[in-house]
PDB file of C-alpha atoms in Angstrom:
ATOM      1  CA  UNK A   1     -32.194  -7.972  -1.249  1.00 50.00           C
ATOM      2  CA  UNK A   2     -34.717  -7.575  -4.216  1.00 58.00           C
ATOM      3  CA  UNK A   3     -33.530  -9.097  -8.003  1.00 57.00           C
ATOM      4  CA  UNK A   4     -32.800  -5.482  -9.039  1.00 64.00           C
ATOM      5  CA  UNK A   5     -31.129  -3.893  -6.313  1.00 80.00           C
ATOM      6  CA  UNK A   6     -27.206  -3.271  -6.487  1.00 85.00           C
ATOM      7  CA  UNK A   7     -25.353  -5.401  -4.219  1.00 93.00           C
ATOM      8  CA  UNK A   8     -22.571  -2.091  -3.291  1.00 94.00           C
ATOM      9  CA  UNK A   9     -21.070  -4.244  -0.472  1.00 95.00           C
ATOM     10  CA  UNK A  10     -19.857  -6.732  -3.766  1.00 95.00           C
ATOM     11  CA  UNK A  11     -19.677  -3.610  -6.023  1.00 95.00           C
ATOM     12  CA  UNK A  12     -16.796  -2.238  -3.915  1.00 94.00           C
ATOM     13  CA  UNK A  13     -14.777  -4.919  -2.919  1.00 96.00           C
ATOM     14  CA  UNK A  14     -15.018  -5.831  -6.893  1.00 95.00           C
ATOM     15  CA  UNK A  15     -13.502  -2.314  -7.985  1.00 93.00           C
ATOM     16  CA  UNK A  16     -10.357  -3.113  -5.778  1.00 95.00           C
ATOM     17  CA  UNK A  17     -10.291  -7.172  -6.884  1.00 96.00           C
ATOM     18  CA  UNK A  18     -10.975  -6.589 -10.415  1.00 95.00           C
ATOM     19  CA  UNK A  19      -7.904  -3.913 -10.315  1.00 94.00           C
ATOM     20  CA  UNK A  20      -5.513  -6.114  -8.021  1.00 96.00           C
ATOM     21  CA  UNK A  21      -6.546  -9.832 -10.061  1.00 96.00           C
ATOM     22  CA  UNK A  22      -6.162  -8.279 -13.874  1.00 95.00           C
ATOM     23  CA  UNK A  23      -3.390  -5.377 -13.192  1.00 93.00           C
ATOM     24  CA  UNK A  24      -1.822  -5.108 -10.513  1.00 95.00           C
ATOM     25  CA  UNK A  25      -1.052  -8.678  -8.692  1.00 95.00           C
ATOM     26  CA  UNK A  26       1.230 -10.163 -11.978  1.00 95.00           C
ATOM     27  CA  UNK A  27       3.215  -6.653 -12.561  1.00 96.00           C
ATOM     28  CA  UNK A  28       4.743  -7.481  -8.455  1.00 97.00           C
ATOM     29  CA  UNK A  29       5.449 -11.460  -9.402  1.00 96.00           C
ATOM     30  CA  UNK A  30       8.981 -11.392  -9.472  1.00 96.00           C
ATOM     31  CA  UNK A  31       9.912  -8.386  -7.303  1.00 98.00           C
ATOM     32  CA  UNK A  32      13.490  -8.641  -6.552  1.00 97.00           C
ATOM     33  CA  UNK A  33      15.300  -7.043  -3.701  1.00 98.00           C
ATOM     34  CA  UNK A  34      17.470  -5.025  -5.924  1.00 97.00           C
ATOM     35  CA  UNK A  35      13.818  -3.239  -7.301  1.00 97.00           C
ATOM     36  CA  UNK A  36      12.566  -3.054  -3.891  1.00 98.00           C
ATOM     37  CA  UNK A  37      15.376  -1.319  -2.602  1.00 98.00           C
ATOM     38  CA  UNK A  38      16.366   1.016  -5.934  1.00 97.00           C
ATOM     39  CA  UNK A  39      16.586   4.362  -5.000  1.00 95.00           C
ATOM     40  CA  UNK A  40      16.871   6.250  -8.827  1.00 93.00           C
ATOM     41  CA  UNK A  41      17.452   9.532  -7.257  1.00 94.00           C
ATOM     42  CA  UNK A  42      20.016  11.003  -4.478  1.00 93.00           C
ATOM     43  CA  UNK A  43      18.188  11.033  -0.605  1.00 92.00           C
ATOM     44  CA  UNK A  44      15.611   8.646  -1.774  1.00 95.00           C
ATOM     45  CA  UNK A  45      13.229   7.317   1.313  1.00 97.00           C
ATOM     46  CA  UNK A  46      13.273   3.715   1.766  1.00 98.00           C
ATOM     47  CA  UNK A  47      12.941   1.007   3.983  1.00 98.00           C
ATOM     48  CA  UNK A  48      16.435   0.657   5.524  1.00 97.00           C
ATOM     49  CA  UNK A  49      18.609  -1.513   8.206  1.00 97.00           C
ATOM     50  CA  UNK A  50      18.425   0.314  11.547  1.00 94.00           C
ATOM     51  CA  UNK A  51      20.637   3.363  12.028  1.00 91.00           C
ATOM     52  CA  UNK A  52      22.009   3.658   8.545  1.00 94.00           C
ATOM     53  CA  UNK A  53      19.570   6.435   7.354  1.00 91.00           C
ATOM     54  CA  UNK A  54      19.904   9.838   6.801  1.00 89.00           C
ATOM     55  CA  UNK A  55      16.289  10.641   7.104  1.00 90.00           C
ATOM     56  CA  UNK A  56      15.033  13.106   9.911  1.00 92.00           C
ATOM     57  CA  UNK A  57      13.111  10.246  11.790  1.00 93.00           C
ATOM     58  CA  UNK A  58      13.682   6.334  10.856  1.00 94.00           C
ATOM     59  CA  UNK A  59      10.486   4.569  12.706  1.00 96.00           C
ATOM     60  CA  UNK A  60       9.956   0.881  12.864  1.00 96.00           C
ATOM     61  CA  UNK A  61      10.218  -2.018  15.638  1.00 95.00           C
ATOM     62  CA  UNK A  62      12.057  -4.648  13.600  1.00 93.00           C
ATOM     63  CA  UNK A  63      15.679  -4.675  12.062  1.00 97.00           C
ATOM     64  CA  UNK A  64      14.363  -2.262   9.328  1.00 97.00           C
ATOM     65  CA  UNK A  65      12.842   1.272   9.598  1.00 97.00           C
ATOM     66  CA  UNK A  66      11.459   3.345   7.269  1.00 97.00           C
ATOM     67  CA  UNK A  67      12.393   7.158   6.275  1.00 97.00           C
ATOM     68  CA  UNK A  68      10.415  10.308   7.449  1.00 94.00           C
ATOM     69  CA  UNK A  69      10.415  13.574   8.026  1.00 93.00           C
ATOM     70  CA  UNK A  70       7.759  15.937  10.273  1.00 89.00           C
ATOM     71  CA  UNK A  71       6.888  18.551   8.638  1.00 91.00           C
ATOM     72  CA  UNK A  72       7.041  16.339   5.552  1.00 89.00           C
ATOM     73  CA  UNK A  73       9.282  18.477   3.141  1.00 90.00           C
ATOM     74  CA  UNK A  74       7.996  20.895   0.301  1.00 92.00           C
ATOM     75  CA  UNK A  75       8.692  19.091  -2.318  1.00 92.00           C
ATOM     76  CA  UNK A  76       7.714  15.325  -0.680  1.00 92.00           C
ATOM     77  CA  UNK A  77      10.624  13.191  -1.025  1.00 94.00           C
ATOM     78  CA  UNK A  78      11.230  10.179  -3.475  1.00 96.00           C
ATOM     79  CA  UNK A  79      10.869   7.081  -2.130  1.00 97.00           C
ATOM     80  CA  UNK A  80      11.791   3.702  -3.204  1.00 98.00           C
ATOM     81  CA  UNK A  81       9.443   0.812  -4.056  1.00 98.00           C
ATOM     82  CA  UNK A  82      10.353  -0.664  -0.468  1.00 98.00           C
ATOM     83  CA  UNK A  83       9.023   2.683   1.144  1.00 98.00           C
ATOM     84  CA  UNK A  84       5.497   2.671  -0.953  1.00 98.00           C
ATOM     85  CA  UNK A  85       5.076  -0.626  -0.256  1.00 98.00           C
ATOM     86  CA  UNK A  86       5.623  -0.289   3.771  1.00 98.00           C
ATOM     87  CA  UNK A  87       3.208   2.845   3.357  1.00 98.00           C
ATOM     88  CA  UNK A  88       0.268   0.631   1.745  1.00 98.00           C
ATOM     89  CA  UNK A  89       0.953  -2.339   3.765  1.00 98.00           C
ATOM     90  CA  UNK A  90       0.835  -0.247   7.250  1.00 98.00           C
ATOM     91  CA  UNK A  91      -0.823   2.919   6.841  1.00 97.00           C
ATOM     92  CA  UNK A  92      -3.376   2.192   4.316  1.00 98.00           C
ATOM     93  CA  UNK A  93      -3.998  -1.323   5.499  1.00 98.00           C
ATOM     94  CA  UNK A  94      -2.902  -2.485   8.758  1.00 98.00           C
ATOM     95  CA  UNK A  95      -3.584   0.390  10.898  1.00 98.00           C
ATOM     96  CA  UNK A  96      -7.349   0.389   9.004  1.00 98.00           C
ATOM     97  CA  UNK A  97      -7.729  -3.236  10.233  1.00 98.00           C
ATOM     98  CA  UNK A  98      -7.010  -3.071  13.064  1.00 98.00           C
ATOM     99  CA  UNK A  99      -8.891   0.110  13.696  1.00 97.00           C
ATOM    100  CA  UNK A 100     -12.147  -1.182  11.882  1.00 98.00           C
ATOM    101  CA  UNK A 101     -11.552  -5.089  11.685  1.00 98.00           C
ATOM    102  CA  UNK A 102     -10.441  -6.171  15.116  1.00 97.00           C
ATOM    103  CA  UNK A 103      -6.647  -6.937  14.002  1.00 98.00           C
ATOM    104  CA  UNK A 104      -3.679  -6.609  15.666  1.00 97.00           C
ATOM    105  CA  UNK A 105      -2.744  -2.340  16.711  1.00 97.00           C
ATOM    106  CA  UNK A 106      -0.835  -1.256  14.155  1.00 97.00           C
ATOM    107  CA  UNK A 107       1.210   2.068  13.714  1.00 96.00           C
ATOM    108  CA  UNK A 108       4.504   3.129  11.540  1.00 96.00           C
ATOM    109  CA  UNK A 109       6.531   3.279  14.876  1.00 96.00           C
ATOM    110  CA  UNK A 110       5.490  -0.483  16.156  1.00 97.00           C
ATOM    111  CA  UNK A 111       5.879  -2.140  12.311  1.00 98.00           C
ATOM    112  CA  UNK A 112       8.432  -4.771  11.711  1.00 98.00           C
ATOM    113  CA  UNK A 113       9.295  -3.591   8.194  1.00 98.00           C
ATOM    114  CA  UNK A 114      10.382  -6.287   5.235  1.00 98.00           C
ATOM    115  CA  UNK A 115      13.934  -6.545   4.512  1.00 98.00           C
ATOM    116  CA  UNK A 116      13.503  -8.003   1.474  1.00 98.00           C
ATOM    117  CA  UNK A 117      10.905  -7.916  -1.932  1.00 98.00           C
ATOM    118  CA  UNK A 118       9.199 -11.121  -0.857  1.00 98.00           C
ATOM    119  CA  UNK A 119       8.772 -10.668   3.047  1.00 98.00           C
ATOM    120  CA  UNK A 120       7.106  -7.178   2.116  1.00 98.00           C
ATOM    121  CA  UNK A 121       4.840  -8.656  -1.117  1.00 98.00           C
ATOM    122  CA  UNK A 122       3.527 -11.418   1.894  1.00 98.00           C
ATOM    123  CA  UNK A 123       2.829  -8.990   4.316  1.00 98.00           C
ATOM    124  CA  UNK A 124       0.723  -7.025   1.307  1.00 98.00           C
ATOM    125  CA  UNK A 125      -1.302  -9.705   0.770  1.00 98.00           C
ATOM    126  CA  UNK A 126      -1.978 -10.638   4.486  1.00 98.00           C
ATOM    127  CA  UNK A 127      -3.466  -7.121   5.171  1.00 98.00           C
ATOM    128  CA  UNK A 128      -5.193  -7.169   1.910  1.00 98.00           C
ATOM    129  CA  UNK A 129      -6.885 -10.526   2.720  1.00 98.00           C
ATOM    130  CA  UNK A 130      -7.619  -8.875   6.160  1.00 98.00           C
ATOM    131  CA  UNK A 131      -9.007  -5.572   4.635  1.00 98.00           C
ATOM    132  CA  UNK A 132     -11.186  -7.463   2.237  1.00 98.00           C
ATOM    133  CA  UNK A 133     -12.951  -9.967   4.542  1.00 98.00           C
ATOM    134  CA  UNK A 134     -13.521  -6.911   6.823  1.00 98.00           C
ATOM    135  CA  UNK A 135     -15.404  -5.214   3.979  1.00 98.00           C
ATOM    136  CA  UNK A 136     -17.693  -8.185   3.108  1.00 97.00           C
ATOM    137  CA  UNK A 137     -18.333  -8.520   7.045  1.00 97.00           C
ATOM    138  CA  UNK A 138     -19.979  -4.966   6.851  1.00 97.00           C
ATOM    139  CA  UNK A 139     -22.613  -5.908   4.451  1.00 95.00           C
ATOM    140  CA  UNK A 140     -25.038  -3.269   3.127  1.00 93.00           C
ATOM    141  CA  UNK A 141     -26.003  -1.622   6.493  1.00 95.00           C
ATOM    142  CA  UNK A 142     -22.221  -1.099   7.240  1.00 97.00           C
ATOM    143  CA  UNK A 143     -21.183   0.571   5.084  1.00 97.00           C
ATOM    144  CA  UNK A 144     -23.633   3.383   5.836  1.00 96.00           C
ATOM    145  CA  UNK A 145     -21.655   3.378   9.412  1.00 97.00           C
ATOM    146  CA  UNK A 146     -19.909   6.709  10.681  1.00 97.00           C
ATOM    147  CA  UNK A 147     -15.929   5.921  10.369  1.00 97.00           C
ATOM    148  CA  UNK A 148     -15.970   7.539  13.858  1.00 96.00           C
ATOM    149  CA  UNK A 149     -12.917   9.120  16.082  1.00 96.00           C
ATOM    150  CA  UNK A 150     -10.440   6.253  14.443  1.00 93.00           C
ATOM    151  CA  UNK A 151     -10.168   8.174  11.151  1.00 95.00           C
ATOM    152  CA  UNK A 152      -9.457  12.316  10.299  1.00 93.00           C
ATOM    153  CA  UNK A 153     -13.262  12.112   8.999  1.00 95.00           C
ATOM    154  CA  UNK A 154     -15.292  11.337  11.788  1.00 96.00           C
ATOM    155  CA  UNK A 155     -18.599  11.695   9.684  1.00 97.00           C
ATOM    156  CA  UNK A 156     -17.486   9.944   6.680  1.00 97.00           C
ATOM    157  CA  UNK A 157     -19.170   6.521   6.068  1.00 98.00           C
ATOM    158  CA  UNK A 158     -17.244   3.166   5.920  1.00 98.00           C
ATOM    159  CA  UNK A 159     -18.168   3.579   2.180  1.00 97.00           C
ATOM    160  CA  UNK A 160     -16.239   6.572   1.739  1.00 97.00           C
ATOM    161  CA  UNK A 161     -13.102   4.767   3.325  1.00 98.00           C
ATOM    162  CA  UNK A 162     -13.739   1.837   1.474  1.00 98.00           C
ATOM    163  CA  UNK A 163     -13.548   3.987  -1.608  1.00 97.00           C
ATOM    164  CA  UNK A 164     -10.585   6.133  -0.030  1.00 97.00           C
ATOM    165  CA  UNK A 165      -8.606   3.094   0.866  1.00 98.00           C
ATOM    166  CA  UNK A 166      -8.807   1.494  -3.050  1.00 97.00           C
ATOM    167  CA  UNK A 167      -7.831   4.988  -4.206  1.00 96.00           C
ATOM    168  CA  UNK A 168      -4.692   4.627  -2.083  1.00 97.00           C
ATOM    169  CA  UNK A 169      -4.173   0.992  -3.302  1.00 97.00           C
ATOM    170  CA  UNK A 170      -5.074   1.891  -6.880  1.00 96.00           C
ATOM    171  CA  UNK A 171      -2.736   5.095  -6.779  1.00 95.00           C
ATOM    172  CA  UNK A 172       1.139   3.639  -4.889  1.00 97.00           C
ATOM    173  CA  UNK A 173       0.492  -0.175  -6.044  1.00 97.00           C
ATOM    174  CA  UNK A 174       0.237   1.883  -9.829  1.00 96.00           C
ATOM    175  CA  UNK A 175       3.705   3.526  -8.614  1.00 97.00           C
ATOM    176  CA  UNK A 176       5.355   0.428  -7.607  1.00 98.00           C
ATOM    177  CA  UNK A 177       4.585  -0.771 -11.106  1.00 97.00           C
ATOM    178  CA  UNK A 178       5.847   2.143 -12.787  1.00 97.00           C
ATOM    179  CA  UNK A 179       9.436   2.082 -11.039  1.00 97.00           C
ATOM    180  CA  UNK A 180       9.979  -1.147 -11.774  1.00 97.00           C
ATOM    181  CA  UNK A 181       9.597  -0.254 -15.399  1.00 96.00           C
ATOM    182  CA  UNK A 182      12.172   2.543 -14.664  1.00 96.00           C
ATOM    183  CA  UNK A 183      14.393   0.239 -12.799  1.00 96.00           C
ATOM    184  CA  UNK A 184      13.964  -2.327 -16.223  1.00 93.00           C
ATOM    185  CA  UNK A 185      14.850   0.089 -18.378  1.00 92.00           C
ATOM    186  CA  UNK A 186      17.647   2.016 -16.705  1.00 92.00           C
ATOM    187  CA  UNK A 187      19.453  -0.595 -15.145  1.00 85.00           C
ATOM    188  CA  UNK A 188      19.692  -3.440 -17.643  1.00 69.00           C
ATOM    189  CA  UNK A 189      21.054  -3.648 -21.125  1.00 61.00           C
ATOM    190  CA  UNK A 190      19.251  -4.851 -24.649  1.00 61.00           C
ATOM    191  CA  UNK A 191      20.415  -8.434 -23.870  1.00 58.00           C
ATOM    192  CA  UNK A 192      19.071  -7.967 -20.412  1.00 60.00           C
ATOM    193  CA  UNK A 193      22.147  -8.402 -18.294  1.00 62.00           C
ATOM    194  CA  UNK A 194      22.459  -5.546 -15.503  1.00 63.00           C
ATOM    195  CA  UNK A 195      24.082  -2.107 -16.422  1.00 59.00           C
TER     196      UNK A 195
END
């Protein structure tokens, strides 16, 4: 690579790390279960123990499924912290690895979901770890690859998922963030002791 060319392998992966290392990473330190598993409004998806939802469809292979619906209803549902995170952990990450990256098969139905705040924050950073050294393995010429028959964009380049999958990232890890600053200020008092 010449002196003054862009490196836009590094310029992507930076977008996400910048984000993740100086916004994102020390707003989850300290997730507890009770955040993770908040549900502010009635009928709120989550992540749940097997067989006690109400949800249409309850997927999962573990002790814990997760809540959907298909059609998914008009308007979408509210979901708890636990159900964003089990969306960004398997169907923005894990299913991209291993569909692009060579990692385990991955799917919504065969996930073992986390039962608890720190179980699901270590599976997060597994599959980011995963996504990001599959990203620096494409170098330059990959990313100019066609995403192919794995994705709903067959012609798209591994750039635009790249891009597609930080959006994603960017977008629910921003929503985790901003119901734990609901759950912090409707759940606890001035002196900080639980409502």
């Amino acid at each position: 690579m010449e002196p003054d060319e862009l490196d836009w392998n590094a310029t992507l992966r930076g977008q996400w790390e910048h984000h993740w290392e100086h916004q994102l990473r020390a707003r989850l330190d300290g997730l507890t279960d009770d955040e993770y598993f908040w549900s502010p409004v009635p009928d709120t998806w989550s992540v749940r123990p097997r067989g006690s939802s109400t949800a249409p469809v309850q997927v999962g292979a573990g002790a814990f499924a997760i809540d959907y619906a298909f059609p998914e209803p008009v308007p979408a549902a509210f979901t708890t912290i636990a159900w964003r995170l089990g969306h960004v952990i398997v169907g923005v990450l894990a299913a991209r690895n291993a569909a692009h990256f060579g990692a385990p098969a991955a799917s919504y139905e065969s996930w073992e979901y986390a039962g608890d705040a720190r179980t699901a924050l270590d599976q997060l950073e597994t599959q980011l770890g995963v996504w990001l050294a599959g990203v620096r393995e494409l170098g330059e010429a990959g990313l100019r690859t066609k995403v192919g028959a794995k994705e709903p964009y067959p012609e798209a380049s591994m750039a635009d998922l790249v891009l597609h999958i930080h959006r994603e990232l960017i977008h629910h890890l921003s929503e985790v963030c901003l119901l734990r600053d609901l759950y912090l200020h409707t759940t606890t008092t001035e002196n900080g002791a639980t409502r």
